[in-house]
Short mmCIF file of C-alpha atoms and ligand atoms in Angstrom, two decimals:
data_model
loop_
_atom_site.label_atom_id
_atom_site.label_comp_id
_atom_site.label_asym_id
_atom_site.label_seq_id
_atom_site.Cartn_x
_atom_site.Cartn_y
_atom_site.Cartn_z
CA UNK A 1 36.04 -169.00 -30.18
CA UNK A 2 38.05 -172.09 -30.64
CA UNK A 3 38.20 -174.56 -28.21
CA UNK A 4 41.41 -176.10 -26.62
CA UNK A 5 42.00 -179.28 -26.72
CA UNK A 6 42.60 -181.14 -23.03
CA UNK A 7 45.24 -183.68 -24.27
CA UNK A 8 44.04 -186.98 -21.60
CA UNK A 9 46.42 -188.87 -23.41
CA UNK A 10 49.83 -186.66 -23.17
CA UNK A 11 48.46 -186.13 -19.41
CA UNK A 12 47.98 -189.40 -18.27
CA UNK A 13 51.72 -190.46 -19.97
CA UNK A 14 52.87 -187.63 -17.60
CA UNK A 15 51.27 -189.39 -14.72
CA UNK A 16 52.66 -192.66 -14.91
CA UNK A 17 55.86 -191.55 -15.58
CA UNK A 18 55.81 -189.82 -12.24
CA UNK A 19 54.60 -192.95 -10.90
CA UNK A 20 56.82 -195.08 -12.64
CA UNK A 21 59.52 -192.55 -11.23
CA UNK A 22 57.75 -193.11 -7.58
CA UNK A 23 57.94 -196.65 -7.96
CA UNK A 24 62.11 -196.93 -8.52
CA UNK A 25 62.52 -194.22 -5.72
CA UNK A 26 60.29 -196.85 -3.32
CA UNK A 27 61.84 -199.76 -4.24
CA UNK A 28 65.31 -198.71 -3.89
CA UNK A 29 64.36 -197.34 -0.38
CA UNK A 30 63.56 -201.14 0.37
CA UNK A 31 59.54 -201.43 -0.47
CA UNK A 32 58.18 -204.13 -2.28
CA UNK A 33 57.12 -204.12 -5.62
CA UNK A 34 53.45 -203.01 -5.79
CA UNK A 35 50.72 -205.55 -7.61
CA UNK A 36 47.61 -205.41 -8.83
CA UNK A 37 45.10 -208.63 -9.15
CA UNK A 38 43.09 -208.15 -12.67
CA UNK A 39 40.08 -210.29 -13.05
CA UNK A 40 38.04 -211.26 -15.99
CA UNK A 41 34.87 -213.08 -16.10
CA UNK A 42 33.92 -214.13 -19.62
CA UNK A 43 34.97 -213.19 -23.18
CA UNK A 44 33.62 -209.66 -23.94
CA UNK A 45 35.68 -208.22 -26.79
CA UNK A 46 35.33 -204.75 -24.99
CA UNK A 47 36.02 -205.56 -21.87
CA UNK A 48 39.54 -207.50 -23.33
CA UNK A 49 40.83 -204.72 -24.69
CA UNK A 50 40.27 -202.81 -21.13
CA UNK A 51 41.54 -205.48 -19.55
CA UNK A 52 44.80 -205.19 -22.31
CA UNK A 53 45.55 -201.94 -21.21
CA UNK A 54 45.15 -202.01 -17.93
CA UNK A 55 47.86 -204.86 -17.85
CA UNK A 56 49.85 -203.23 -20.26
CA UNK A 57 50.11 -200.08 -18.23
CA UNK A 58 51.27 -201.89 -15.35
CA UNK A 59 54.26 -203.42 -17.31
CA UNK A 60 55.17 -200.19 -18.43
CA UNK A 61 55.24 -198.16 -15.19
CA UNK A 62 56.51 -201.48 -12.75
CA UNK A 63 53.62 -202.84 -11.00
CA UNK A 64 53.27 -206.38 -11.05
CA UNK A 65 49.85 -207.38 -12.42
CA UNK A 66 48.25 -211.11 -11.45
CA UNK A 67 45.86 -212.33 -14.45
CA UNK A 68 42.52 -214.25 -13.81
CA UNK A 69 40.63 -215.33 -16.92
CA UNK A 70 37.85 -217.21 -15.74
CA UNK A 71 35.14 -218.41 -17.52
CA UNK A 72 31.79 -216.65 -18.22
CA UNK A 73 29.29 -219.61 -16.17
CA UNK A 74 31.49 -219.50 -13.25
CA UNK A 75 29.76 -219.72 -10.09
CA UNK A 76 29.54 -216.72 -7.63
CA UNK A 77 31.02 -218.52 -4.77
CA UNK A 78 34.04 -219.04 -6.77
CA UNK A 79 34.80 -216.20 -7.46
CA UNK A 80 33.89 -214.59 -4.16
CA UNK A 81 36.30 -217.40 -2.81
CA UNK A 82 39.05 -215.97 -5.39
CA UNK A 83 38.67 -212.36 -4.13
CA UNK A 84 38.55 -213.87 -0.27
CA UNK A 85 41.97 -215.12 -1.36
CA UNK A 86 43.19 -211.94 -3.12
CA UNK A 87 42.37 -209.96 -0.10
CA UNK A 88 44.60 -212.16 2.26
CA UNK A 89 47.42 -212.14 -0.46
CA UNK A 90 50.40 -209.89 0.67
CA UNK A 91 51.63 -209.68 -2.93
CA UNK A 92 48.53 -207.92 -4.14
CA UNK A 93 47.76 -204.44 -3.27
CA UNK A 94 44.70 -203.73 -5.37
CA UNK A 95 41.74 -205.89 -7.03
CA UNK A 96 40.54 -205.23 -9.96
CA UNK A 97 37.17 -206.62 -11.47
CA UNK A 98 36.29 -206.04 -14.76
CA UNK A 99 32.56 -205.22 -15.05
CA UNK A 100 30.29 -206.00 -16.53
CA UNK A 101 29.75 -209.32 -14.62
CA UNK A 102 27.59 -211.67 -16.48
CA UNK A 103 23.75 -211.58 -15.15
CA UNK A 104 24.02 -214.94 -13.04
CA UNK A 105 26.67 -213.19 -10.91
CA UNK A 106 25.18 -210.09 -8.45
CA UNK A 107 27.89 -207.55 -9.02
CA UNK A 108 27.26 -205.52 -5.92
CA UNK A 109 27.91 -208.20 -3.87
CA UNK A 110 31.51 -209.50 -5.42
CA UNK A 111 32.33 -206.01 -5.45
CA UNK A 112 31.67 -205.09 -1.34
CA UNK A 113 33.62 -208.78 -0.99
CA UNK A 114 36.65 -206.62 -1.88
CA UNK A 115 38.82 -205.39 0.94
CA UNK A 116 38.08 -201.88 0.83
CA UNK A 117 41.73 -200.69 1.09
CA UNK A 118 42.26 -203.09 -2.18
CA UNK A 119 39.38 -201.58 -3.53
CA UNK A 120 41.33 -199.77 -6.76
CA UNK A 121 38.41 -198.63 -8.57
CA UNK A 122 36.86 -197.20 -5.52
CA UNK A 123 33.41 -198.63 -6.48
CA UNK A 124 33.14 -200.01 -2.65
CA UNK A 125 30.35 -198.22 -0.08
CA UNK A 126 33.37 -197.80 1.80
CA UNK A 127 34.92 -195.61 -0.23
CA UNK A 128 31.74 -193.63 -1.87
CA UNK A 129 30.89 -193.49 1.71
CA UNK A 130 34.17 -191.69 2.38
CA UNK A 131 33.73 -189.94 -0.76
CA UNK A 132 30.55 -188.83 -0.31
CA UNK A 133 31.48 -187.13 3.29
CA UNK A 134 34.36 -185.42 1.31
CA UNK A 135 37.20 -187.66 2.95
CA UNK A 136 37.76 -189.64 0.10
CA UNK A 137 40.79 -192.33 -0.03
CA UNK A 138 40.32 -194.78 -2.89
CA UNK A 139 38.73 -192.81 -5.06
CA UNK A 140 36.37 -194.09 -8.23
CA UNK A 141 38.98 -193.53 -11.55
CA UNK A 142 37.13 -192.15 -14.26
CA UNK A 143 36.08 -188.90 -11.99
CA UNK A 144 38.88 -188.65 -10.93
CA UNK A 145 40.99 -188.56 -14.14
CA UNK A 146 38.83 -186.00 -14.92
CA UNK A 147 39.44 -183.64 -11.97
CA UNK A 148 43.28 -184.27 -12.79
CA UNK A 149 41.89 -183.21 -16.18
CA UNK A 150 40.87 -179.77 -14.68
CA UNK A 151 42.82 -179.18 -12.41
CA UNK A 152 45.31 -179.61 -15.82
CA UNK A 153 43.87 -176.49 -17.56
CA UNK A 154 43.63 -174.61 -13.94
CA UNK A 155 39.81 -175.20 -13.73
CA UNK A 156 38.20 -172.59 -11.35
CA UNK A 157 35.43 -175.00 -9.32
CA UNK A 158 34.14 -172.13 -7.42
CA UNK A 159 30.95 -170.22 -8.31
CA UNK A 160 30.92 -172.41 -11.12
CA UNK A 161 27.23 -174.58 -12.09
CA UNK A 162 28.96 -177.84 -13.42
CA UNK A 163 26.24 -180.19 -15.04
CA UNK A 164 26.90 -184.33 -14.99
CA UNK A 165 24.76 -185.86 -17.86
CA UNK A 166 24.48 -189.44 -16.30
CA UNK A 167 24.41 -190.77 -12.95
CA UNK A 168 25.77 -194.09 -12.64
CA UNK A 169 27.49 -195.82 -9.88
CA UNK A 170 30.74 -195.72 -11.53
CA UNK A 171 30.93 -192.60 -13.38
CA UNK A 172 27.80 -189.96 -12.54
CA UNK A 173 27.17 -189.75 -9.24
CA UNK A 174 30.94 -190.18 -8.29
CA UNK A 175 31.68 -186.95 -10.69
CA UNK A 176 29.00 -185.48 -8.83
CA UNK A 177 30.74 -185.76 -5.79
CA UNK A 178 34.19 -184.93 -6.71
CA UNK A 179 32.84 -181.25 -8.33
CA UNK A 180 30.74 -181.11 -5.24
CA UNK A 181 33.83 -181.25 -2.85
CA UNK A 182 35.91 -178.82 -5.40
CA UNK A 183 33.31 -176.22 -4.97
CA UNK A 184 31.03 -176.27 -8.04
CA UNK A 185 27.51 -176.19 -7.59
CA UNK A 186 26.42 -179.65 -9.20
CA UNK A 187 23.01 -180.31 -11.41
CA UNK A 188 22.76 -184.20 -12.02
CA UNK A 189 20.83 -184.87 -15.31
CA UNK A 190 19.90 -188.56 -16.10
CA UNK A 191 17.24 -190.67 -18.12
CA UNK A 192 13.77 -189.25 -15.87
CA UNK A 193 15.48 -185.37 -16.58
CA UNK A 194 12.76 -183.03 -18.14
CA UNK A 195 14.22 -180.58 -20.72
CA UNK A 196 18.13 -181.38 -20.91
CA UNK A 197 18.99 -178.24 -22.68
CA UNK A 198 17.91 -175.85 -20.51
CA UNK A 199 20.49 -177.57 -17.56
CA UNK A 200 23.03 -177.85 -20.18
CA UNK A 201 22.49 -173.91 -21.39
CA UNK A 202 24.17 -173.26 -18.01
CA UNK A 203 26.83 -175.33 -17.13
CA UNK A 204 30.36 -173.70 -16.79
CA UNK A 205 31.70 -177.18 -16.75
CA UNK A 206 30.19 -179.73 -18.07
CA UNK A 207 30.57 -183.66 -17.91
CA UNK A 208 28.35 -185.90 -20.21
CA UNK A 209 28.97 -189.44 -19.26
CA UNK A 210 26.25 -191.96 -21.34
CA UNK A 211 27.30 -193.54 -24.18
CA UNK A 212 24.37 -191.88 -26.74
CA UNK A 213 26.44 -190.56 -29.66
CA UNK A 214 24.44 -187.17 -30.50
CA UNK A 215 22.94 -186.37 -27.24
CA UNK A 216 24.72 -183.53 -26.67
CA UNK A 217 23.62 -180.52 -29.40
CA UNK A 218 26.41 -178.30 -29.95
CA UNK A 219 24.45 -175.46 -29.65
CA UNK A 220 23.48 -175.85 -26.01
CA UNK A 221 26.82 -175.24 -25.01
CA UNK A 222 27.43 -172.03 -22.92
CA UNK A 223 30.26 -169.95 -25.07
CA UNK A 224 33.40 -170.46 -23.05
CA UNK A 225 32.19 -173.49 -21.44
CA UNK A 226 34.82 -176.57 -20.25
CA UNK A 227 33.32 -179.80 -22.03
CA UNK A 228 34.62 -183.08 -20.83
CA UNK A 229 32.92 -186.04 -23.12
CA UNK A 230 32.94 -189.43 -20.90
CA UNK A 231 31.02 -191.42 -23.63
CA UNK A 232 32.22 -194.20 -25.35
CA UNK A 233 30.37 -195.28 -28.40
CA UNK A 234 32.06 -197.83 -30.99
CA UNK A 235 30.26 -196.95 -34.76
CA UNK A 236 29.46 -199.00 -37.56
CA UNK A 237 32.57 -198.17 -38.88
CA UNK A 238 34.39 -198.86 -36.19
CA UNK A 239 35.21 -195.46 -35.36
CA UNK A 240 34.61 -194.26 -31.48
CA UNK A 241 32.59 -191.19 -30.58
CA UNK A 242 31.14 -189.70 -27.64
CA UNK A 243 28.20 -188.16 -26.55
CA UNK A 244 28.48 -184.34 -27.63
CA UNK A 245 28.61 -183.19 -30.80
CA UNK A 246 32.25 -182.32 -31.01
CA UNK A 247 33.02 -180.55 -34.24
CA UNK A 248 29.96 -177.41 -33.56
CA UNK A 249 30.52 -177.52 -29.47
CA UNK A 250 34.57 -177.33 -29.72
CA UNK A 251 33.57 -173.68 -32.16
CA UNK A 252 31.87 -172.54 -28.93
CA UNK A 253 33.68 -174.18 -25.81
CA UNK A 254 36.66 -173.19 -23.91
CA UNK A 255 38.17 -175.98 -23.32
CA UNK A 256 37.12 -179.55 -24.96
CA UNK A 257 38.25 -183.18 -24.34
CA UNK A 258 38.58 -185.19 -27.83
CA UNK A 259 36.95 -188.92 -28.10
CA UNK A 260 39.14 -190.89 -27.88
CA UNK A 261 42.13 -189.77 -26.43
CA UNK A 262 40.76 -187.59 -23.56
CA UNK A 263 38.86 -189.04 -20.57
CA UNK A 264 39.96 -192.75 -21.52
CA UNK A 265 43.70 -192.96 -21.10
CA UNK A 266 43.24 -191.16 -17.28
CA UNK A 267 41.08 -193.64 -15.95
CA UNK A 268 43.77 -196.29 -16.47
CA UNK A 269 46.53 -193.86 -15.39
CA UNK A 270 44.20 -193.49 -12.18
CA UNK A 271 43.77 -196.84 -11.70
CA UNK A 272 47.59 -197.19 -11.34
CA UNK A 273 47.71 -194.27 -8.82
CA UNK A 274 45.16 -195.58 -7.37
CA UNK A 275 47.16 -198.94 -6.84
CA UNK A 276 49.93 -197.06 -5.43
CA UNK A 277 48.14 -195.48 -3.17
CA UNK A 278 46.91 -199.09 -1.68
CA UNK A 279 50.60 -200.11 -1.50
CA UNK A 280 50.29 -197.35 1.14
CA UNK A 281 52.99 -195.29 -1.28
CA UNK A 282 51.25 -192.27 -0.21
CA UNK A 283 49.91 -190.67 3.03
CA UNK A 284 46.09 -191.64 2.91
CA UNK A 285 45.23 -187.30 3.41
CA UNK A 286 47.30 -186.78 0.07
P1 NAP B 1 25.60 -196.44 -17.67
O1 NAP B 1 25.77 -197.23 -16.44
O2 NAP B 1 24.84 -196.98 -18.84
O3 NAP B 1 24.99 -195.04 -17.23
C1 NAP B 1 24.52 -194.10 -18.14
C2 NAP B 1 23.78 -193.03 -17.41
O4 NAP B 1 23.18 -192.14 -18.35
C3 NAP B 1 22.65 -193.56 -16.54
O5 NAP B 1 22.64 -192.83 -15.35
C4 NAP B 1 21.41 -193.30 -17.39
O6 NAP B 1 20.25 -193.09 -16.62
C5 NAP B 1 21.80 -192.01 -18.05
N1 NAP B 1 21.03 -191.77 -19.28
C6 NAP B 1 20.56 -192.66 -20.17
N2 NAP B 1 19.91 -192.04 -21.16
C7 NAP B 1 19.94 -190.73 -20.88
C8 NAP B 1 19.43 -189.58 -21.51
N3 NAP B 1 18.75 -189.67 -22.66
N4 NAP B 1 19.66 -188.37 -20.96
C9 NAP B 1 20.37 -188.27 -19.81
N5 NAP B 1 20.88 -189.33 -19.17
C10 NAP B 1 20.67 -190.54 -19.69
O7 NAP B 1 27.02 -196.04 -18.27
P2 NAP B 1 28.39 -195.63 -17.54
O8 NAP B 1 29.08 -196.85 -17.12
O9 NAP B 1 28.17 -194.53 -16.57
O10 NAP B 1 29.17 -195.06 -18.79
C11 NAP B 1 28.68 -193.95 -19.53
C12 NAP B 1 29.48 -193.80 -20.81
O11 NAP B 1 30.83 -193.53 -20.48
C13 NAP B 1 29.51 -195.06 -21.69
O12 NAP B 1 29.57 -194.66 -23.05
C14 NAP B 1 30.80 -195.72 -21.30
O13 NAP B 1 31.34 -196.52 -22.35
C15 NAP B 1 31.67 -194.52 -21.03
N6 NAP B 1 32.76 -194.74 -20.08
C16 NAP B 1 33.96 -194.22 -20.39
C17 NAP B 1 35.01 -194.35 -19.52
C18 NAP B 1 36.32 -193.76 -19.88
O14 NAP B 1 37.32 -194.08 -19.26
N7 NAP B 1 36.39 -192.86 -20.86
C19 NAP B 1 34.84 -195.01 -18.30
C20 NAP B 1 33.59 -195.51 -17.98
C21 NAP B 1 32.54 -195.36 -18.88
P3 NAP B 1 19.56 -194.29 -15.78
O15 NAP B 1 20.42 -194.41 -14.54
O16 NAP B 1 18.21 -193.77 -15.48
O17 NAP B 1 19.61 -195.51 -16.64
#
């Protein structure tokens, strides 16, 4: 069997331009333009080029984006003071912080200083609190891309065994979640995990979000799986991978997501939905 591709990128282009659609319908019915505060604390050549896109996007689909580049030895205060500011600002709907903070800054702090119905990447207790009770409203963007992802090819969640590889804050545990509410039952594998394979062997879905180029053998994956690759890994050469080893798992998968071009472009279409959503363009249950 030959895997089908999941085409993120093609996907998340139909996203915003139902939200760029959503937008003009809004604004002619009288609602302000929505906006979206994007902060940056240093120089990281990675994190520029998120920060890029993210920008970029909004541009393109008609949310008005507010740019802080501040400098890497700022002082907490400051920029707690910034997001106190932010969260009182009318004219922005969502905050955006661009991790990771440097190491004199505690990151779990700035980020519960965030109003958490401005919170657009969802990372606030708040919201995994909500999430994690399966009411969620601002919802982390990178799991959810991918369950727009599924829900894409008409994933069954059901009776399924989905395995996360990675459980992070921002993209493991969240995942877990999401498949958890959809129906799957969930197996979270991470660094202390004893014997990878054999959870791998069974997952019906799986999600591999680490950043180790290789982890993933291709033969571990269950014929007919769904194989979504979160991992970001820049090569030598400049080329990007991810974490499975694509060419020998898409002979035995279902359904495969390519790196890049799969998981990446939905988190920033997310992020924009997400933004929306803030704006209150949506009914909080949607
Ligand atoms: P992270 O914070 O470094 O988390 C990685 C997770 O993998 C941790 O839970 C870690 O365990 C676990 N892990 C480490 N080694 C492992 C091993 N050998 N076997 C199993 N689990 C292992 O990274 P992240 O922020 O979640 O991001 C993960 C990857 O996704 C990165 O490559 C990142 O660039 C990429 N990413 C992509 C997108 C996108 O839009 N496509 C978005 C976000 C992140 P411990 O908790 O024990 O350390």
């Amino acid at each position: 069997m030959t895997a089908q591709l999941i085409d993120g990128k093609a996907i998340a282009a139909q996203l915003k331009a139902e939200l760029s659609e959503k937008i003009s319908e809004k604004m002619t019915a009288g609602h302000r333009r929505p906006g979206l505060a994007v902060i940056l604390v240093g120089a990281d050549p990675a994190s520029g080029i998120y920060v890029k896109n993210k920008r970029e996007s909004c541009e393109q689909i008609g949310i008005q984006s507010f740019f802080y580049a501040l400098p890497d030895n700022i002082e907490e205060s400051e920029l707690l003071k910034l997001i106190t500011d932010l969260n009182q600002d009318t004219q922005v709907d969502g905050i955006l912080i661009q991790l990771p903070l440097p190491h004199h800054i505690h990151a779990s702090k700035i980020l519960e200083h965030i109003d958490p119905r401005k919170d657009v990447d969802g990372f606030h207790p708040y919201n995994i609190g909500r999430l994690a009770q399966r009411r969620p409203l601002l919802r982390p963007c990178t799991p959810y891309g991918i369950m727009l992802l599924l829900n894409h090819i008409g994933q069954r969640f059901k009776g399924c065994h989905a395995v996360v590889v990675g459980a992070s804050n921002i993209v493991g545990r969240p995942m877990s979640l999401e498949l958890l509410i959809a129906g799957s039952t969930v197996t979270v594998c991470h660094r202390f995990t004893h014997d990878l394979p054999y959870f791998v062997r069974q997952a019906d879905i799986l999600v591999s979000a680490v950043g180790k180029p290789g982890l993933i053998h291709s033969e571990w994956i269950k014929p007919g799986a769904t194989v979504i690759d979160v991992g970001i890994t820049r090569l030598a050469d400049g080329t990007i991978t991810g974490d499975i080893e694509f060419a020998g798992a898409k002979e035995r998968a279902a359904w495969i997501t390519p790196v890049p071009g799969g998981v990446g472009p939905m988190t920033v279409a997310v992020l924009m939905r997400n933004t929306l959503v803030a704006a209150g363009y949506y009914d909080h249950h949607h």
